[in-house]
Amino acid sequence: MITAVAIDDEPLALNVIKALCSRIDFLQLKTAFTEANVALKYLDESPVDLLFLDINMPAISGIELYKRLGKKTMVIFTTAHSEFAIEGFNLDAVDYLLKPFEFGRFQKAVEKAREYHAYLHMKANESSRYIFVRVDYSMVKVSLQDISYIEGLDNYVKIHFVDTKSLLVRMSMKSITEKLPENEFVRVHRSFIVPVSKVRSVRNKIIYLENAEIPIGTNYVDAVLCLFKQS
């Protein structure tokens, strides 16, 4: 069962979400709020798995509310303005629903949430071998052992693989670093992350992988060299 809370300053929109949630057997809508600050207080004390969160609210936007929450809660943004969708996806939203939405589209969004919820609750030793990243409008499963290195490109990261073509993902280096096991991946440059197991040698501030040579950034030299001296 996935627990949820809905937040929207329009009571009519909340009534629609309540009615749609009642038709999903694996979804339990705990409560709903028209005031963002009241919702924040509730969520601090009673966390849930999923938020249905309106983006355009008067006191505080849904984007800002989600940032303040500071928890790894799944979110489906709801909005009457499609231009807000990109910003929502930058926060790793499960989906966004463009108002007015019908049951079929709502069901598709919560199915995505159920799949991602299942991933988050895999056995620890299994889930640690994969991460999920957003590519366009889908969550893509990436095997950690297949990653050759990760390259930062402005607002994107490019995940390079050993045997397949690279994957371009809209997220920051900081965000993907937080997804990776810190004992297996190391940031060696402001633009590069490498898996420790793929490093063949380190020489003259260059890390040699099987299929690439990665520079060590000035601010990372001491930490990186210390790490590989201990390896």
XYZ file of N, CA and C in Angstrom:
693
model
N 0.834 -1.196 0.000
C 0.000 0.000 0.000
C 0.873 1.252 0.000
N 0.559 2.185 -0.886
C 1.254 3.465 -0.946
C 0.394 4.518 -0.255
N 0.987 5.218 0.707
C 0.270 6.289 1.400
C 0.549 7.616 0.713
N -0.456 8.492 0.705
C -0.314 9.738 -0.046
C -0.988 10.903 0.657
N -0.568 12.106 0.285
C -1.176 13.363 0.713
C -1.328 14.231 -0.526
N -2.442 14.952 -0.610
C -2.678 15.876 -1.716
C -2.648 17.308 -1.193
N -2.003 18.190 -1.956
C -1.889 19.597 -1.560
C -2.218 20.457 -2.772
N -3.272 21.280 -2.639
C -3.699 22.164 -3.719
C -4.538 23.273 -3.094
N -4.320 24.508 -3.535
C -5.097 25.613 -2.944
C -6.526 25.662 -3.473
N -6.864 24.828 -4.454
C -8.223 24.790 -4.989
C -8.966 23.563 -4.456
N -9.992 23.763 -3.619
C -10.749 22.621 -3.063
C -11.322 21.707 -4.135
N -11.753 22.281 -5.259
C -12.327 21.456 -6.330
C -11.293 20.484 -6.868
N -10.043 20.938 -7.042
C -8.976 20.068 -7.532
C -8.707 18.943 -6.545
N -8.762 19.259 -5.249
C -8.565 18.222 -4.233
C -9.683 17.195 -4.277
N -10.903 17.648 -4.517
C -12.024 16.713 -4.606
C -11.840 15.740 -5.762
N -11.292 16.230 -6.880
C -11.029 15.365 -8.026
C -9.986 14.307 -7.653
N -8.906 14.734 -6.992
C -7.853 13.792 -6.604
C -8.389 12.762 -5.607
N -9.188 13.213 -4.652
C -9.768 12.281 -3.676
C -10.609 11.211 -4.384
N -11.414 11.641 -5.347
C -12.281 10.698 -6.061
C -11.454 9.705 -6.874
N -10.392 10.183 -7.517
C -9.565 9.293 -8.328
C -8.768 8.325 -7.452
N -8.263 8.813 -6.323
C -7.519 7.941 -5.409
C -8.388 6.795 -4.889
N -9.656 7.075 -4.690
C -10.564 6.047 -4.154
C -10.760 4.888 -5.126
N -10.367 5.086 -6.378
C -10.516 4.031 -7.385
C -9.240 3.202 -7.564
N -8.177 3.536 -6.817
C -6.905 2.810 -6.916
C -6.729 1.965 -5.664
N -6.696 0.645 -5.818
C -6.709 -0.227 -4.648
C -5.404 -0.239 -3.854
N -4.284 0.153 -4.482
C -3.012 0.122 -3.754
C -2.622 1.497 -3.208
N -3.545 2.467 -3.291
C -3.243 3.845 -2.904
C -4.154 4.285 -1.766
N -3.564 4.797 -0.694
C -4.333 5.299 0.437
C -4.056 6.793 0.614
N -5.039 7.626 0.283
C -4.897 9.063 0.483
C -5.198 9.364 1.949
N -4.161 9.742 2.683
C -4.311 9.955 4.130
C -5.109 11.214 4.429
N -4.792 12.303 3.738
C -5.479 13.577 3.958
C -5.132 14.525 2.830
N -5.754 15.713 2.847
C -5.512 16.714 1.808
C -5.490 18.096 2.454
N -4.746 19.000 1.821
C -4.565 20.337 2.382
C -4.702 21.394 1.291
N -5.307 22.531 1.679
C -5.341 23.693 0.793
C -4.265 24.711 1.185
N -3.658 24.549 2.363
C -2.633 25.478 2.828
C -1.293 24.755 2.933
N -0.308 25.279 2.210
C 0.992 24.620 2.124
C 1.700 24.534 3.477
N 1.651 25.589 4.251
C 2.362 25.592 5.540
C 1.787 24.574 6.510
N 0.478 24.423 6.481
C -0.170 23.409 7.334
C 0.249 22.017 6.879
N 0.329 21.836 5.572
C 0.752 20.544 5.030
C 2.181 20.214 5.444
N 3.069 21.198 5.407
C 4.462 20.976 5.803
C 4.553 20.494 7.243
N 3.796 21.107 8.123
C 3.813 20.702 9.537
C 3.344 19.256 9.683
N 2.303 18.899 8.943
C 1.787 17.537 9.001
C 2.833 16.539 8.511
N 3.470 16.859 7.388
C 4.431 15.932 6.790
C 5.695 15.772 7.627
N 6.059 16.797 8.381
C 7.200 16.676 9.286
C 6.948 15.624 10.357
N 5.699 15.501 10.769
C 5.334 14.560 11.831
C 4.820 13.232 11.291
N 4.237 13.269 10.093
C 3.601 12.063 9.535
C 3.986 11.890 8.069
N 5.209 11.461 7.801
C 5.653 11.310 6.408
C 4.838 10.254 5.668
N 4.700 10.457 4.373
C 3.985 9.512 3.513
C 4.887 9.136 2.338
N 4.399 8.208 1.531
C 5.197 7.745 0.395
C 5.132 8.692 -0.805
N 3.960 9.335 -0.990
C 3.700 10.050 -2.235
C 2.934 11.343 -1.975
N 3.317 12.399 -2.707
C 2.583 13.662 -2.682
C 1.955 13.930 -4.037
N 0.707 14.386 -4.021
C 0.098 15.020 -5.185
C 0.182 16.512 -4.894
N 0.995 17.227 -5.647
C 1.370 18.576 -5.243
C 1.154 19.575 -6.373
N 0.263 20.535 -6.125
C 0.027 21.600 -7.094
C 1.248 22.510 -7.145
N 1.661 22.905 -8.324
C 2.853 23.757 -8.458
C 2.526 25.219 -8.188
N 1.422 25.702 -8.756
C 1.117 27.136 -8.702
C 0.166 27.434 -7.547
N 0.733 27.699 -6.364
C -0.058 28.057 -5.186
C 0.361 29.435 -4.701
N -0.533 30.184 -4.034
C -0.261 31.592 -3.721
C 0.829 31.839 -2.673
N 0.786 31.166 -1.547
C 1.717 31.466 -0.454
C 3.112 30.914 -0.739
N 3.159 29.694 -1.238
C 4.427 29.027 -1.523
C 4.182 28.055 -2.677
N 5.047 28.054 -3.654
C 4.837 27.170 -4.807
C 5.074 25.713 -4.397
N 4.506 24.825 -5.180
C 4.728 23.405 -4.919
C 6.190 23.026 -5.038
N 6.900 23.681 -5.967
C 8.340 23.421 -6.135
C 9.078 23.777 -4.845
N 8.791 24.960 -4.308
C 9.474 25.405 -3.084
C 9.085 24.536 -1.897
N 7.818 24.152 -1.822
C 7.378 23.280 -0.730
C 8.147 21.962 -0.753
N 8.279 21.395 -1.939
C 8.972 20.108 -2.044
C 10.439 20.239 -1.657
N 11.065 21.345 -2.037
C 12.456 21.583 -1.654
C 12.588 21.721 -0.136
N 11.642 22.403 0.484
C 11.674 22.582 1.943
C 11.464 21.272 2.684
N 10.710 20.395 2.072
C 10.416 19.121 2.736
C 11.685 18.346 3.017
N 12.619 18.368 2.074
C 13.938 17.779 2.303
C 13.935 16.291 2.569
N 12.938 15.594 2.081
C 12.864 14.145 2.282
C 12.721 13.462 0.935
N 13.047 12.193 0.889
C 12.969 11.442 -0.357
C 11.558 10.912 -0.574
N 10.599 11.825 -0.564
C 9.210 11.469 -0.808
C 8.928 11.539 -2.300
N 8.244 10.557 -2.827
C 7.858 10.613 -4.236
C 6.850 11.749 -4.433
N 6.889 12.364 -5.606
C 5.949 13.458 -5.863
C 5.419 13.368 -7.287
N 4.122 13.599 -7.409
C 3.474 13.807 -8.698
C 2.962 15.236 -8.678
N 3.549 16.098 -9.520
C 3.119 17.486 -9.562
C 1.852 17.616 -10.392
N 0.975 18.497 -9.956
C -0.237 18.808 -10.708
C -0.203 20.287 -11.058
N -0.592 20.628 -12.255
C -0.513 22.032 -12.682
C -1.420 22.273 -13.880
N -1.871 23.514 -13.992
C -2.624 23.925 -15.180
C -1.705 24.563 -16.207
N -0.398 24.616 -15.892
C 0.558 25.310 -16.752
C 1.669 24.346 -17.162
N 1.695 23.953 -18.428
C 2.647 22.949 -18.888
C 4.091 23.437 -18.804
N 4.307 24.768 -18.788
C 5.679 25.274 -18.743
C 6.383 24.962 -17.428
N 5.617 24.574 -16.403
C 6.226 24.226 -15.119
C 6.750 22.792 -15.090
N 6.436 22.006 -16.102
C 6.748 20.579 -16.062
C 8.246 20.314 -15.975
N 9.056 21.058 -16.750
C 10.502 20.820 -16.769
C 11.098 21.018 -15.389
N 10.693 22.092 -14.705
C 11.225 22.341 -13.366
C 10.836 21.216 -12.411
N 9.626 20.692 -12.572
C 9.202 19.579 -11.736
C 10.039 18.338 -11.962
N 10.357 18.046 -13.223
C 11.164 16.864 -13.531
C 12.596 17.025 -13.046
N 13.084 18.269 -12.954
C 14.426 18.495 -12.420
C 14.537 18.069 -10.969
N 13.418 17.969 -10.293
C 13.397 17.512 -8.898
C 13.120 16.018 -8.806
N 13.273 15.305 -9.908
C 13.039 13.854 -9.946
C 11.599 13.484 -9.613
N 10.668 14.294 -10.089
C 9.256 13.955 -9.905
C 8.938 12.653 -10.618
N 8.050 11.861 -10.038
C 7.615 10.628 -10.683
C 6.866 10.953 -11.977
N 6.056 12.006 -11.932
C 5.270 12.394 -13.097
C 4.684 13.770 -12.824
N 4.045 14.346 -13.840
C 3.252 15.545 -13.614
C 1.938 15.385 -14.361
N 0.881 15.930 -13.777
C -0.445 15.840 -14.366
C -0.898 17.236 -14.757
N -1.243 17.390 -16.010
C -1.711 18.672 -16.514
C -3.228 18.752 -16.365
N -3.680 19.731 -15.597
C -5.119 19.890 -15.349
C -5.828 20.386 -16.610
N -7.073 19.934 -16.845
C -7.798 18.904 -16.083
C -7.384 17.512 -16.552
N -7.201 16.595 -15.613
C -6.783 15.245 -15.986
C -7.888 14.248 -15.655
N -7.903 13.158 -16.413
C -8.924 12.127 -16.240
C -8.314 10.891 -15.602
N -9.142 9.912 -15.316
C -8.696 8.738 -14.571
C -7.580 7.981 -15.273
N -7.661 7.818 -16.581
C -6.638 7.047 -17.295
C -5.254 7.634 -17.127
N -5.154 8.949 -17.262
C -3.855 9.612 -17.106
C -3.390 9.566 -15.652
N -4.321 9.726 -14.716
C -4.013 9.642 -13.287
C -3.503 8.247 -12.933
N -4.170 7.230 -13.456
C -3.782 5.846 -13.184
C -2.374 5.564 -13.703
N -2.053 6.091 -14.877
C -0.712 5.902 -15.433
C 0.354 6.509 -14.522
N 0.067 7.677 -13.964
C 1.021 8.348 -13.074
C 1.238 7.553 -11.794
N 0.166 7.055 -11.200
C 0.327 6.330 -9.932
C 0.928 4.941 -10.156
N 0.752 4.383 -11.345
C 1.439 3.124 -11.670
C 2.954 3.344 -11.700
N 3.379 4.479 -12.244
C 4.798 4.821 -12.213
C 5.288 4.914 -10.772
N 4.459 5.538 -9.920
C 4.825 5.666 -8.511
C 4.934 4.298 -7.851
N 4.021 3.390 -8.194
C 4.076 2.044 -7.609
C 5.342 1.317 -8.033
N 5.729 1.436 -9.302
C 6.955 0.787 -9.780
C 8.182 1.345 -9.073
N 8.220 2.670 -8.923
C 9.371 3.289 -8.280
C 9.390 2.968 -6.788
N 8.219 2.885 -6.176
C 8.109 2.515 -4.766
C 8.631 1.097 -4.550
N 8.323 0.210 -5.469
C 8.809 -1.167 -5.375
C 10.327 -1.206 -5.475
N 10.861 -0.402 -6.372
C 12.322 -0.320 -6.499
C 12.961 0.152 -5.197
N 12.380 1.183 -4.585
C 12.944 1.737 -3.352
C 12.922 0.736 -2.203
N 12.040 -0.231 -2.299
C 11.910 -1.205 -1.210
C 12.453 -2.586 -1.576
N 13.320 -2.655 -2.569
C 14.004 -3.922 -2.853
C 14.914 -4.276 -1.688
N 15.340 -5.513 -1.663
C 16.324 -5.908 -0.665
C 17.568 -5.055 -0.808
N 18.167 -4.701 0.299
C 19.295 -3.771 0.297
C 20.423 -4.254 -0.610
N 20.737 -5.509 -0.566
C 21.869 -5.987 -1.362
C 21.572 -6.016 -2.849
N 20.284 -6.020 -3.205
C 19.911 -6.003 -4.618
C 19.772 -4.580 -5.117
N 19.090 -3.723 -4.346
C 18.848 -2.353 -4.795
C 20.125 -1.553 -4.882
N 21.130 -1.933 -4.104
C 22.378 -1.179 -4.127
C 23.144 -1.381 -5.428
N 22.709 -2.347 -6.237
C 23.398 -2.613 -7.498
C 22.830 -1.810 -8.664
N 21.801 -1.027 -8.411
C 21.173 -0.265 -9.471
C 20.828 1.135 -8.990
N 20.703 2.058 -9.941
C 20.078 3.340 -9.670
C 19.038 3.584 -10.750
N 18.093 4.464 -10.467
C 17.131 4.888 -11.467
C 17.400 6.347 -11.807
N 17.405 6.674 -13.093
C 17.585 8.052 -13.537
C 16.471 8.391 -14.525
N 16.166 9.694 -14.609
C 15.106 10.120 -15.518
C 15.682 10.469 -16.877
N 15.130 9.858 -17.919
C 15.482 10.171 -19.292
C 14.184 10.542 -20.003
N 14.093 11.797 -20.437
C 12.846 12.322 -20.996
C 11.746 12.162 -19.951
N 10.744 11.337 -20.233
C 9.629 11.202 -19.298
C 9.554 9.816 -18.662
N 10.685 9.117 -18.622
C 10.705 7.768 -18.068
C 11.822 7.620 -17.040
N 11.631 6.712 -16.086
C 12.676 6.343 -15.144
C 13.407 5.135 -15.715
N 14.715 5.261 -15.901
C 15.515 4.205 -16.525
C 16.415 3.567 -15.472
N 16.422 2.251 -15.450
C 17.232 1.488 -14.507
C 18.653 1.335 -15.057
N 19.649 1.709 -14.245
C 21.047 1.652 -14.660
C 21.811 0.728 -13.720
N 22.447 -0.275 -14.275
C 23.268 -1.194 -13.482
C 24.597 -0.522 -13.144
N 24.955 -0.485 -11.875
C 26.189 0.171 -11.454
C 27.424 -0.489 -12.054
N 27.387 -1.785 -12.202
C 28.571 -2.485 -12.701
C 28.838 -2.186 -14.177
N 27.846 -1.653 -14.884
C 28.017 -1.345 -16.300
C 28.552 0.065 -16.538
N 28.628 0.880 -15.486
C 29.073 2.265 -15.651
C 30.587 2.315 -15.802
N 31.048 2.950 -16.871
C 32.481 3.151 -17.077
C 32.946 4.421 -16.372
N 32.232 5.521 -16.593
C 32.471 6.767 -15.855
C 31.303 7.709 -16.125
N 31.237 8.798 -15.383
C 30.152 9.763 -15.507
C 30.761 11.132 -15.777
N 30.197 11.819 -16.750
C 30.726 13.113 -17.179
C 29.675 14.199 -16.983
N 30.056 15.317 -16.364
C 29.144 16.431 -16.172
C 29.174 17.382 -17.361
N 27.963 17.752 -17.849
C 27.835 18.656 -18.998
C 26.765 19.696 -18.692
N 27.169 20.811 -18.099
C 26.232 21.877 -17.729
C 25.106 21.317 -16.860
N 23.858 21.340 -17.365
C 22.719 20.862 -16.586
C 22.434 19.373 -16.792
N 23.356 18.682 -17.430
C 23.180 17.256 -17.714
C 24.382 16.470 -17.198
N 24.184 15.172 -17.061
C 25.310 14.265 -16.891
C 25.213 13.203 -17.981
N 26.370 12.782 -18.462
C 26.424 11.708 -19.456
C 27.015 10.482 -18.769
N 26.227 9.404 -18.720
C 26.686 8.156 -18.120
C 27.286 7.300 -19.233
N 28.585 7.061 -19.153
C 29.282 6.240 -20.140
C 29.315 4.795 -19.646
N 29.057 3.871 -20.559
C 29.001 2.463 -20.207
C 30.160 1.694 -20.834
N 30.382 0.516 -20.325
C 31.479 -0.314 -20.810
C 31.217 -0.797 -22.231
N 30.020 -1.299 -22.500
C 29.758 -1.952 -23.790
C 28.606 -1.354 -24.593
N 27.892 -0.381 -24.041
C 26.755 0.191 -24.759
C 26.916 1.705 -24.858
N 26.067 2.320 -25.668
C 26.207 3.765 -25.873
C 25.807 4.530 -24.617
N 26.310 5.736 -24.503
C 26.121 6.548 -23.300
C 24.673 7.014 -23.163
N 24.344 7.470 -21.945
C 22.995 7.901 -21.604
C 23.073 9.340 -21.104
N 22.314 10.250 -21.721
C 22.316 11.656 -21.324
C 21.129 11.907 -20.405
N 21.425 12.397 -19.191
C 20.409 12.545 -18.151
C 20.394 13.988 -17.669
N 19.219 14.584 -17.575
C 19.112 15.951 -17.076
C 19.137 15.946 -15.545
N 20.314 16.128 -14.971
C 20.480 16.238 -13.529
C 21.883 16.768 -13.250
N 22.115 17.186 -12.026
C 23.411 17.746 -11.659
C 24.375 16.656 -11.204
N 25.660 16.983 -11.188
C 26.661 16.055 -10.663
C 26.392 15.770 -9.181
N 25.975 16.784 -8.457
C 25.671 16.598 -7.031
C 24.539 15.590 -6.853
N 23.497 15.705 -7.682
C 22.343 14.808 -7.552
C 22.706 13.361 -7.851
N 23.500 13.142 -8.906
C 23.823 11.750 -9.222
C 24.823 11.185 -8.214
N 25.695 12.037 -7.676
C 26.623 11.579 -6.637
C 25.860 11.039 -5.438
N 24.759 11.689 -5.081
C 23.952 11.266 -3.936
C 23.284 9.916 -4.176
N 23.097 9.534 -5.441
C 22.479 8.245 -5.758
C 23.480 7.088 -5.719
N 24.768 7.403 -5.859
C 25.792 6.374 -5.994
C 26.360 5.952 -4.645
N 26.692 4.675 -4.465
C 27.354 4.237 -3.227
C 28.732 4.893 -3.107
N 28.959 5.624 -2.008
C 30.170 6.438 -1.898
C 31.443 5.614 -1.806
N 31.350 4.367 -1.397
C 32.552 3.540 -1.323
C 32.924 2.908 -2.664
N 32.068 3.078 -3.672
C 32.313 2.465 -4.977
C 32.562 3.477 -6.087
N 32.149 4.721 -5.886
C 32.330 5.763 -6.888
C 32.980 6.980 -6.241
N 33.870 7.627 -6.996
C 34.582 8.780 -6.452
C 34.585 9.906 -7.484
N 34.307 11.105 -6.994
C 34.384 12.272 -7.872
C 35.833 12.723 -7.921
N 36.405 12.759 -9.107
C 37.826 13.058 -9.257
C 38.070 14.406 -9.934
N 36.980 15.049 -10.342
C 37.073 16.304 -11.091
C 35.683 16.918 -11.026
N 35.589 18.232 -11.190
C 34.248 18.831 -11.158
C 33.343 18.255 -12.244
N 33.944 17.648 -13.281
C 33.165 17.114 -14.402
C 33.224 15.601 -14.550
N 33.862 14.895 -13.592
C 33.997 13.451 -13.768
C 33.836 12.686 -12.453
N 33.111 11.572 -12.544
C 32.993 10.592 -11.466
C 33.430 9.250 -12.044
N 34.238 8.505 -11.308
C 34.683 7.204 -11.814
C 34.372 6.109 -10.786
N 34.073 4.894 -11.263
C 33.935 3.758 -10.350
C 35.323 3.266 -9.949
N 35.528 3.089 -8.663
C 36.834 2.680 -8.159
C 37.283 1.370 -8.804
N 36.364 0.459 -9.017
C 36.718 -0.862 -9.547
C 37.213 -0.817 -10.992
N 36.918 0.273 -11.717
C 37.309 0.357 -13.133
C 38.659 1.047 -13.324
N 39.246 1.554 -12.241
C 40.514 2.275 -12.358
C 41.659 1.278 -12.551
N 42.411 1.433 -13.650
C 43.550 0.533 -13.925
C 44.849 1.090 -13.355
N 45.002 2.430 -13.409
C 46.193 3.046 -12.839
C 45.971 4.545 -12.688
N 46.827 5.154 -11.859
C 46.793 6.607 -11.651
C 48.215 7.116 -11.824
N 48.390 8.070 -12.757
C 49.731 8.571 -13.021
C 49.667 10.002 -13.540
N 50.507 10.876 -12.938
C 50.607 12.265 -13.397
C 49.243 12.958 -13.464
N 48.464 12.792 -12.394
C 47.146 13.426 -12.279
C 46.172 12.989 -13.369
N 46.390 11.771 -13.864
C 45.478 11.162 -14.841
C 45.048 9.808 -14.316
N 43.746 9.536 -14.402
C 43.210 8.226 -14.054
C 42.986 7.457 -15.350
N 43.561 6.275 -15.422
C 43.450 5.447 -16.620
C 42.409 4.364 -16.398
N 41.369 4.422 -17.220
C 40.353 3.374 -17.246
C 40.624 2.500 -18.463
N 39.844 1.470 -18.609
C 40.059 0.577 -19.760
C 39.820 1.301 -21.072
N 38.853 2.208 -21.094
C 38.491 2.850 -22.359
C 38.523 4.375 -22.291
N 39.193 4.948 -21.287
C 39.222 6.405 -21.164
C 40.352 6.849 -20.244
N 40.756 8.095 -20.418
C 41.712 8.731 -19.525
C 41.031 9.951 -18.902
N 40.969 9.990 -17.585
C 40.208 11.009 -16.873
C 41.157 11.900 -16.073
N 41.097 13.224 -16.264
C 41.962 14.113 -15.487
C 41.491 14.226 -14.030
N 42.444 14.406 -13.141
C 42.110 14.660 -11.741
C 42.115 16.167 -11.531
N 41.014 16.712 -11.053
C 40.905 18.143 -10.832
C 41.805 18.608 -9.697
N 42.247 19.857 -9.781
C 43.166 20.413 -8.786
C 42.625 20.278 -7.367
N 41.339 20.528 -7.196
C 40.743 20.478 -5.854
C 40.507 19.051 -5.360
N 40.754 18.062 -6.200
C 40.467 16.676 -5.843
C 41.740 15.831 -5.707
N 42.887 16.406 -6.050
C 44.123 15.631 -6.125
C 44.447 14.920 -4.814
N 44.488 15.645 -3.712
C 44.896 15.049 -2.439
C 43.983 13.896 -2.036
N 42.676 14.114 -2.117
C 41.723 13.090 -1.707
C 41.796 11.859 -2.601
N 41.938 12.085 -3.914
C 41.976 10.974 -4.858
C 43.237 10.155 -4.683
N 44.382 10.813 -4.594
C 45.637 10.092 -4.435
C 45.688 9.335 -3.118
N 45.119 9.930 -2.085
C 45.037 9.251 -0.785
C 44.173 7.995 -0.885
N 43.072 8.100 -1.588
C 42.162 6.969 -1.751
C 42.849 5.809 -2.445
N 43.572 6.071 -3.534
C 44.153 4.985 -4.306
C 45.451 4.459 -3.681
N 46.076 5.241 -2.823
C 47.205 4.731 -2.070
C 46.755 3.675 -1.061
N 45.501 3.890 -0.570
C 44.946 2.954 0.412
C 44.349 1.727 -0.240
N 44.029 1.829 -1.533
C 43.360 0.716 -2.230
C 44.274 -0.465 -2.426
